[in-house]
XYZ file of C-alpha atoms in Angstrom:
500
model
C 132.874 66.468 75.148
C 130.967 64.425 77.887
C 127.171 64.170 77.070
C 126.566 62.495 80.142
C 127.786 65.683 82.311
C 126.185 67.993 80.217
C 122.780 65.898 80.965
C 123.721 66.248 84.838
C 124.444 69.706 84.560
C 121.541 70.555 83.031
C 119.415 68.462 85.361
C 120.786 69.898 88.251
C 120.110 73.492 87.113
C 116.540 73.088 85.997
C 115.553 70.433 88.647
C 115.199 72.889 91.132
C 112.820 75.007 89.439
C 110.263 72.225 88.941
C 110.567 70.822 92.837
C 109.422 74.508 93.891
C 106.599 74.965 91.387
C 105.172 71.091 92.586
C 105.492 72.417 95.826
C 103.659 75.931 96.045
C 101.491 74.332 93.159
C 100.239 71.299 95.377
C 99.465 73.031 98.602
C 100.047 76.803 98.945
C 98.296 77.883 95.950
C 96.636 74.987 94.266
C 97.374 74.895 90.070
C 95.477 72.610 88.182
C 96.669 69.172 88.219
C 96.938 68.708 83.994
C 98.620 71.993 84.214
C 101.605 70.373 86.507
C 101.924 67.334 84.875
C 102.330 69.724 81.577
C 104.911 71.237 83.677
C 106.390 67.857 84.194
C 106.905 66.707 80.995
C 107.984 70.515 79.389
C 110.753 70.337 81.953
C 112.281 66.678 80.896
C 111.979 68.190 76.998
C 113.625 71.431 78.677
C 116.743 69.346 79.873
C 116.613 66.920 77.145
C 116.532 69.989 74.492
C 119.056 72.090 76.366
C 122.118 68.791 76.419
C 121.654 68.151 72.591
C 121.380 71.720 71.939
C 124.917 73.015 73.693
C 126.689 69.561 72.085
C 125.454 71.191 68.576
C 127.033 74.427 69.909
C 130.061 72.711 70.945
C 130.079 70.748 67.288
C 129.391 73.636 65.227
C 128.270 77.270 66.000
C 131.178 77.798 68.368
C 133.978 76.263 65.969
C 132.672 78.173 63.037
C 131.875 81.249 64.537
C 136.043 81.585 65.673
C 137.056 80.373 62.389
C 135.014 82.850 60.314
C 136.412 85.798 63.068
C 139.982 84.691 62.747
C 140.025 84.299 59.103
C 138.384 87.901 58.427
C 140.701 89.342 60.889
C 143.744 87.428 58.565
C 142.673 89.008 55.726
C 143.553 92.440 57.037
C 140.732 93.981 55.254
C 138.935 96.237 57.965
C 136.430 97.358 55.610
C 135.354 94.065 54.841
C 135.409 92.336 58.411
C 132.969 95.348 59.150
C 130.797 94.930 56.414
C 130.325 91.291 56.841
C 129.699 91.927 60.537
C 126.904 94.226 60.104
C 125.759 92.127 57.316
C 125.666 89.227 60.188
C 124.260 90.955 62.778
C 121.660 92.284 60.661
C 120.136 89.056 59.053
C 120.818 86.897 62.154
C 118.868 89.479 64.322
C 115.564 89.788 61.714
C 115.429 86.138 61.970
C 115.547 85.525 65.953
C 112.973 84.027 66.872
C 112.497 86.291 69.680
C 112.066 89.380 68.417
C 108.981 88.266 66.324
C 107.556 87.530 69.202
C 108.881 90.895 71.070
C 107.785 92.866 67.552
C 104.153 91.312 67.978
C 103.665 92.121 71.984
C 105.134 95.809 71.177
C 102.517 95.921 67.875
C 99.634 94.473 70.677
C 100.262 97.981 72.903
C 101.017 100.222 70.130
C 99.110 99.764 67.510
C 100.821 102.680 65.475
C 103.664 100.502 65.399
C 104.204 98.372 62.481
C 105.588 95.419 63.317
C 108.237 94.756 60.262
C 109.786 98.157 60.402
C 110.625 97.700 64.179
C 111.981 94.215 63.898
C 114.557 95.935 60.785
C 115.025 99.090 63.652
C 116.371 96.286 66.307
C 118.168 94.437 63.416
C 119.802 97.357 62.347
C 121.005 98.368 65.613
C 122.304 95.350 66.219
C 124.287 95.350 62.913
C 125.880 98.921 63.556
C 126.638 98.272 66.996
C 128.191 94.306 65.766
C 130.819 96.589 63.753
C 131.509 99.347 66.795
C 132.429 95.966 68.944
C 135.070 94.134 65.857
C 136.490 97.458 65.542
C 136.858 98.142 69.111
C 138.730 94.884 69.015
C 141.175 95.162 65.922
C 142.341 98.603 67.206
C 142.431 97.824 70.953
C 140.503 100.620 71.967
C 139.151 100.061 75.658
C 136.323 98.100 76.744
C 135.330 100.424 79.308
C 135.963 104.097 77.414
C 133.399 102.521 74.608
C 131.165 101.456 77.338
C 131.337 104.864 79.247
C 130.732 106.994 76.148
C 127.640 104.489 74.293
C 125.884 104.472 77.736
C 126.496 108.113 78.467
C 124.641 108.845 74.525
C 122.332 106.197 75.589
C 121.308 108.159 78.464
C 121.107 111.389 76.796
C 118.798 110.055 74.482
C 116.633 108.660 76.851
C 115.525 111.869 78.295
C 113.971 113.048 75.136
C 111.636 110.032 74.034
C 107.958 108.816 75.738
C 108.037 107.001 79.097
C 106.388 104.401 77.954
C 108.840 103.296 75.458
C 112.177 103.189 77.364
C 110.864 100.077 79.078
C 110.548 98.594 75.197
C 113.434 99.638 74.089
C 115.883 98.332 77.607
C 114.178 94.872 77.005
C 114.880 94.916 73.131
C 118.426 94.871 74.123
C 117.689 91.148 75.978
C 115.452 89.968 73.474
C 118.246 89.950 70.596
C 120.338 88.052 72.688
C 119.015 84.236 71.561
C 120.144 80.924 71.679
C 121.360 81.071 68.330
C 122.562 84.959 68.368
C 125.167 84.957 71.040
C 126.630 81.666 70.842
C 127.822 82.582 67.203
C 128.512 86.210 68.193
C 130.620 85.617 71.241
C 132.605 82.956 68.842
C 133.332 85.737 66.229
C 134.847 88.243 68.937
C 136.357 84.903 70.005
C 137.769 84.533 67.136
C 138.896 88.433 66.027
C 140.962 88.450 69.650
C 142.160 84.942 69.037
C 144.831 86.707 65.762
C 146.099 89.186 68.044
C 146.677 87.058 71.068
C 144.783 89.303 73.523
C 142.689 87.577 76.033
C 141.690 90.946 77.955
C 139.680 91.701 74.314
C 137.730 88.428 74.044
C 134.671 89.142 75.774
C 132.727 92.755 75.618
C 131.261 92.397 72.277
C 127.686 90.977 73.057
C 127.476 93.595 76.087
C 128.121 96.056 73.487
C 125.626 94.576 70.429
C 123.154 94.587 73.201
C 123.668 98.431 73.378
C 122.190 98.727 69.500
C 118.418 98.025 69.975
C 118.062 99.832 72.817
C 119.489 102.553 70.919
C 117.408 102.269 68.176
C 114.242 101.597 69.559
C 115.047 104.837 71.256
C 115.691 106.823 68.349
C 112.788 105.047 66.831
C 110.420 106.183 69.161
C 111.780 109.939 68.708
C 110.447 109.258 65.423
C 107.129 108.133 66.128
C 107.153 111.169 68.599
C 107.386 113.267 65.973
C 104.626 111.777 63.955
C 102.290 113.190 66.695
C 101.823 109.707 67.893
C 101.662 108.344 71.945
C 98.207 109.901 72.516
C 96.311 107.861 75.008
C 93.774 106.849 72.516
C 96.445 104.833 70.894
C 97.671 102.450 74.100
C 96.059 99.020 74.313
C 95.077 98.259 78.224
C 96.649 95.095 79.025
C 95.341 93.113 82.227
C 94.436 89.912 81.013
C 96.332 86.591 82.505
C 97.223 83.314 80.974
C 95.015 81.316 79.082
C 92.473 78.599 80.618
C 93.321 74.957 80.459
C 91.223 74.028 77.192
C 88.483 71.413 77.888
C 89.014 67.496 76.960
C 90.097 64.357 77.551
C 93.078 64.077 80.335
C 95.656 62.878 77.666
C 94.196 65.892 75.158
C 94.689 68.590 78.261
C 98.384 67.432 79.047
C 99.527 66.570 75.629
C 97.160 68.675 73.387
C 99.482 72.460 74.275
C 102.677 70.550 73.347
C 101.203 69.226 70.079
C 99.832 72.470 68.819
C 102.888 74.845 69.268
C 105.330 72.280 67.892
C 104.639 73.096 64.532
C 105.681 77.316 65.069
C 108.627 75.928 67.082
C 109.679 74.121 63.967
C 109.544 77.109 62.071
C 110.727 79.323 64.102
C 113.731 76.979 64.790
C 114.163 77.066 60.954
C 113.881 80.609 60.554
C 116.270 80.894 63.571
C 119.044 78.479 62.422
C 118.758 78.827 58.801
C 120.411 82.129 57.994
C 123.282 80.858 60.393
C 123.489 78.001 58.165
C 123.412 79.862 54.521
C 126.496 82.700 55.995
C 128.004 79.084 56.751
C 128.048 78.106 53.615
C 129.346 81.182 52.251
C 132.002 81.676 54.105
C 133.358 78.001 53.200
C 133.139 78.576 49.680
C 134.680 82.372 49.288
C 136.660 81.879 53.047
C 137.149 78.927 55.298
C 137.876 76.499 52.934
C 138.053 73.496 55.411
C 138.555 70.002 55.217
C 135.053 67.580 54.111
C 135.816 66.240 57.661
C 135.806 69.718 59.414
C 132.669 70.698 57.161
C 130.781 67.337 57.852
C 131.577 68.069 62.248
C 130.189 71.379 61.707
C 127.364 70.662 59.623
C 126.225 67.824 62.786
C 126.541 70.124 65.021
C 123.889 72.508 63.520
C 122.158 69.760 63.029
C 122.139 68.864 66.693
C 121.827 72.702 67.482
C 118.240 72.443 65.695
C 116.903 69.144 67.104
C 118.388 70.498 70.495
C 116.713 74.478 70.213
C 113.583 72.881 68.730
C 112.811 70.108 71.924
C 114.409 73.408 74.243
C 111.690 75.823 73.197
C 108.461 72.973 73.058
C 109.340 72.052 76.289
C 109.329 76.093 77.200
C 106.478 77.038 75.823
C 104.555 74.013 76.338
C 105.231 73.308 80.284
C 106.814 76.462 81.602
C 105.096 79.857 80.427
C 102.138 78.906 81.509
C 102.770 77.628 84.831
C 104.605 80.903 85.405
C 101.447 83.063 84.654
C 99.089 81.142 86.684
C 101.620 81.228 89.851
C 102.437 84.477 90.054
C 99.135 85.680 89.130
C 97.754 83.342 92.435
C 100.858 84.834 94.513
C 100.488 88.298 93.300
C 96.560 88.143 94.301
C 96.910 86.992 97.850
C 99.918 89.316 98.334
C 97.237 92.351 97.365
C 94.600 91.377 99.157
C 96.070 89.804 102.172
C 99.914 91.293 102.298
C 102.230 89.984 105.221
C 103.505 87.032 104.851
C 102.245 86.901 101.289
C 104.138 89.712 99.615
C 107.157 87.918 101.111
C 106.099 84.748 99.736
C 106.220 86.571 96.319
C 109.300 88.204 96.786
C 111.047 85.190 98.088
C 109.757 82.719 95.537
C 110.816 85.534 92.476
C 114.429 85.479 93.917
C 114.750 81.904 94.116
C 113.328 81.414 90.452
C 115.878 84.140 89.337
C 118.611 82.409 90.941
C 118.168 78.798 89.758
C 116.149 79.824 86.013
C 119.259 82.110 84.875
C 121.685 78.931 85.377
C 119.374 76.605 82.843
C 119.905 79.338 79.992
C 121.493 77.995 76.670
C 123.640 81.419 76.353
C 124.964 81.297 79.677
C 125.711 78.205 79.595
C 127.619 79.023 76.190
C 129.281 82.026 78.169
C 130.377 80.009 81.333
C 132.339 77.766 79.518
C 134.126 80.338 76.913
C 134.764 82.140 80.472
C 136.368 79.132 82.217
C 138.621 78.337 78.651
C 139.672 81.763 78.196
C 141.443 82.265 81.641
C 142.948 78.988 82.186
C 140.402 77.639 84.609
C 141.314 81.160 86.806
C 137.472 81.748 86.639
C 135.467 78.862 86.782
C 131.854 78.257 86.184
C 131.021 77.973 89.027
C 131.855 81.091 90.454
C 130.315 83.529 87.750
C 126.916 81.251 87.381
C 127.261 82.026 91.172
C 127.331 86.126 90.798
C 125.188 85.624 87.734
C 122.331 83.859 89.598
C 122.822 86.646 92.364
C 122.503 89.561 90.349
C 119.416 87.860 88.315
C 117.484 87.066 91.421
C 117.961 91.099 93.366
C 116.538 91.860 89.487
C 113.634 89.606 89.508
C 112.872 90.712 93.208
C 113.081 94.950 92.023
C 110.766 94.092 89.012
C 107.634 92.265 91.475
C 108.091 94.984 93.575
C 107.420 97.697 90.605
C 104.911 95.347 89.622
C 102.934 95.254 92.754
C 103.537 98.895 93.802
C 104.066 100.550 90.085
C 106.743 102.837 89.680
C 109.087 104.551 87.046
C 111.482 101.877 85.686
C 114.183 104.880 85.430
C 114.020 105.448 89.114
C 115.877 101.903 88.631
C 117.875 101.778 85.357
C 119.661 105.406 85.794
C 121.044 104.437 89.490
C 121.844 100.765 88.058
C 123.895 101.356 85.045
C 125.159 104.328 87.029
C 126.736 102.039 89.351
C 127.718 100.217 86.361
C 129.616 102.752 85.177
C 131.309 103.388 88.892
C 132.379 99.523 88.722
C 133.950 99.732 85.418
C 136.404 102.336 87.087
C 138.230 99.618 89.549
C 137.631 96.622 87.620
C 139.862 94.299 85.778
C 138.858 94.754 81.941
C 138.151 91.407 81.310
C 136.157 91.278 83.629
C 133.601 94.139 82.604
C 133.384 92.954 79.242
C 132.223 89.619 80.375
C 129.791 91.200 83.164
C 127.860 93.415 79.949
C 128.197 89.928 78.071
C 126.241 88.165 80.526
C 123.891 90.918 80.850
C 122.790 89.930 77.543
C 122.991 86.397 78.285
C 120.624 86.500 81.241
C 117.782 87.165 79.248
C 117.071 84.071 77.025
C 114.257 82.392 76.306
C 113.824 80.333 79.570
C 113.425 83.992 81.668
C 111.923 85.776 78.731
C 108.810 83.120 79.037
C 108.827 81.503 82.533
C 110.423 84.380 84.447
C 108.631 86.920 82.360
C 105.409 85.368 82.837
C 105.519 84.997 86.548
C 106.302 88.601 86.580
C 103.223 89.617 84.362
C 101.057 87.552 86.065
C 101.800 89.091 89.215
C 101.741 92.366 87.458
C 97.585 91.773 86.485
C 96.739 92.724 89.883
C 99.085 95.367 90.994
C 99.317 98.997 90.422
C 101.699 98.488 87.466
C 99.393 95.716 85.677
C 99.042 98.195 82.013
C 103.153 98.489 82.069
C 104.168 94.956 80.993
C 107.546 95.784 79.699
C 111.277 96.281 81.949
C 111.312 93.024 83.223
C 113.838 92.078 80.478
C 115.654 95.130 81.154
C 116.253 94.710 85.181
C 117.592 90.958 84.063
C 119.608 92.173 81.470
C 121.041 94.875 83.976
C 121.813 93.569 87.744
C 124.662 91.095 86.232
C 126.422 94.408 84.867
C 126.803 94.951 88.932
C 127.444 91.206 90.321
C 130.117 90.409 87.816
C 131.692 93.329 88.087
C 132.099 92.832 91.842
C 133.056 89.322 91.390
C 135.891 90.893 89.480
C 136.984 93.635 92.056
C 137.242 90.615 94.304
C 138.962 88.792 92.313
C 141.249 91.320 91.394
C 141.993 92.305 95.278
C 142.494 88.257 96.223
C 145.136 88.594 93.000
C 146.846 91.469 94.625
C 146.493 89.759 98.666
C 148.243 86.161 96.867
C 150.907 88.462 95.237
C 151.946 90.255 98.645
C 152.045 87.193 99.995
């Protein structure tokens, strides 16, 4: 484990980002000055955060997450490797901090909704759907039949509930996917394959626990349907952008944002890392059984996975979200009122920040290099942060142009995951369950809050500016379709080498 090249890797990938804010924020639409130097500094805590926070995940989550999947599988107890994965999936998933946040925006546009029962709706989904993936697994059942059929009852679903909760419910599917959530998640399927020696089965089952919420949330809203709810009396207008800079001295303006969100970034880091920790602890005293040395490694790396998640998300919420707003409100603005060369501005600048953001993401960073180990090396990082960042910009670039224009978000998701679908048919297996993995990678925290808010922002002056929800969705979707054709070109330069 290198440090150092985690440092440059992580440098290199959010770097970027911050060179083309300064820019377009110091001449083509001017930002306020505290506001960039915020920027600044949230983007050294971003890269500082992010290196300590993938060592911890490297120290701790991954190696205990594998051993807790191969150990359950040992025991040869299906029943009970099920009901400790729901059990998992369902107290992880209540505690992301993510999906707090997501229960409170929903609550702020619905106010029927209470806010408690739909965080338990997500978790639950997630837990059921945790258990569909393991037992996929143990009985070798394949990735892309279980894919075909959950989609296709998906689908069917979605024709029956209100249009103005599918957008909710396709985003609920990226906002369980947290730093903490998948790491340990894609080490337990890790793990389960790991017994029976099958590489084609290790990846799949965070494309598939992504499937849950969305199919709750669904079934949810049925509910509330039937309640007689969904009147327009009921719908909160939302057009408001971000926040202005508070008033004070320069040091209070650039420091002051930082200092009063560390304290909920604390907690939520606790809330988000404890229940990871407490399942750890059970499973070494009824399971693991390891070495003090193995349980002292472990217990430093969740350590480091806190102090890491904790600088991660100050630096986030502190520097980034904000910036976001402002931009792509200013952007969105002079692309309505002037067009041209504006709207292309927009559109250009949204690819670009969906190209480089989706590369500084914890998860995917997690992903890449459980990718790269898996096969040998045969895929490298490289190449799928390549499709990835592809796939994540074309979805960024669909969801400002719904923003701007306003249109249905189905006249999108049904022909995407329909092509989905089509893929599946001539790609390598392997290679679909790690394109529905990264799906649900895609959407962390660092698009859920900078990428998200440049899309709102843009979104308070278009015809779509009440609809603030599918940008998650469109993220979580388009790398369904790059990886997928990274893999049918893969598999056809396999097949060229061969003739050869």
């Amino acid at each position: 484990m290198n440090v150092i090249n985690k440092l440059k890797e992580t440098a290199v990938s959010v770097f970027p980002v911050m060179v083309i804010v300064l820019l377009l924020g110091l001449t083509v639409v001017p930002l306020d000055k505290y506001l960039l130097i915020r920027f600044v500094f949230g983007g050294i805590l971003l890269i500082l955060g992010l290196t300590i926070f993938l060592v911890g995940i490297d120290l701790g989550i991954q190696p205990m997450g594998e051993r807790c999947g191969a150990e359950l599988t040992r025991k040869r107890s299906l029943s009970l490797l099920l009901i400790c994965a729901f059990v998992i999936g369902f107290i992880v998933t209540a505690a992301e901090p993510d999906i707090q946040v997501f229960g409170s925006q929903v609550r702020g546009l619905f106010s029927f909704v209470n806010k408690n029962v739909f965080t338990f709706v997500i978790a639950a989904g997630v837990g059921i759907f945790i258990t569909i993936g393991l037992l996929r697994t143990v009985l070798n059942i394949s990735i892309k039949w279980v894919l075909f059929i959950l989609y296709a009852i998906l689908f069917g679903v979605m024709i029956f509930c209100p249009q103005s909760f599918i957008g909710i419910a396709f985003d609920s599917g990226g906002a369980t996917t947290g730093p903490m959530t998948v790491p340990f998640i894609m080490a337990l399927g890790l793990g389960v394959s790991s017994v029976r020696s099958d590489d084609e089965n290790s990846f799949g089952l965070t494309g598939i626990c992504s499937i849950g919420p969305i199919m709750a949330v669904l079934l949810y809203s049925l509910y509330l349907k039937s309640q007689g709810n969904f009147d327009s009396s009921s719908v909160v207008q939302i057009s408001e952008t971000a926040e202005a800079v508070a008033a004070g001295s320069p040091l209070s303006q650039i420091f002051g944002p930082f200092e009063e969100i560390s304290g909920e970034v604390l907690r939520d880091s606790v809330i988000s890392i404890m229940p990871l920790f407490g399942l750890f602890i059970l499973f070494q005293a009824f399971l693991l059984k390891m070495t003090a040395r193995q349980v002292a490694k472990i217990v430093i790396g969740f350590i480091y996975s806190f102090i890491g998640l904790t600088v991660f998300l100050i630096g986030v919420h502190g520097g980034f979200s904000q910036v976001g707003s402002e931009l792509g409100f200013a952007l969105g603005s002079k692309a309505l009122s002037n067009g041209g060369i504006w709207f292309v501005l927009l559109i250009a600048v949204g690819l670009v920040f969906g190209a480089v953001i989706v590369c500084a993401e914890p998860a995917v960073w997690v992903l890449s290099e459980q990718v790269e180990s898996v096969s040998g090396g045969t895929i490298t990082r490289k190449l799928l942060l390549v499709f990835l960042a592809i796939g994540t910009a074309i979805a960024i670039c669909l969801a400002l142009i719904r923003s701007v224009a306003g249109f249905d978000l189905k006249w999108i998701l049904i022909p995407g995951y329909g092509l989905s679908m089509l893929l599946m048919i001539f790609c390598p297996s392997m290679f679909s369950g790690i394109a529905f993995d990264s799906g649900g990678v895609a959407s962390g925290p660092l698009t859920s809050t900078f990428v998200l808010s440049f899309t709102l922002g843009a979104a308070c002056v278009g015809a779509n500016g009440n609809d603030s929800f599918g940008v998650i969705a469109l993220v979580a979707m388009m790398p369904l379709i790059a990886i997928q054709i990274m893999g049918i070109m893969f598999k056809l330069k396999q097949k060229k080498g061969g003739q050869k």
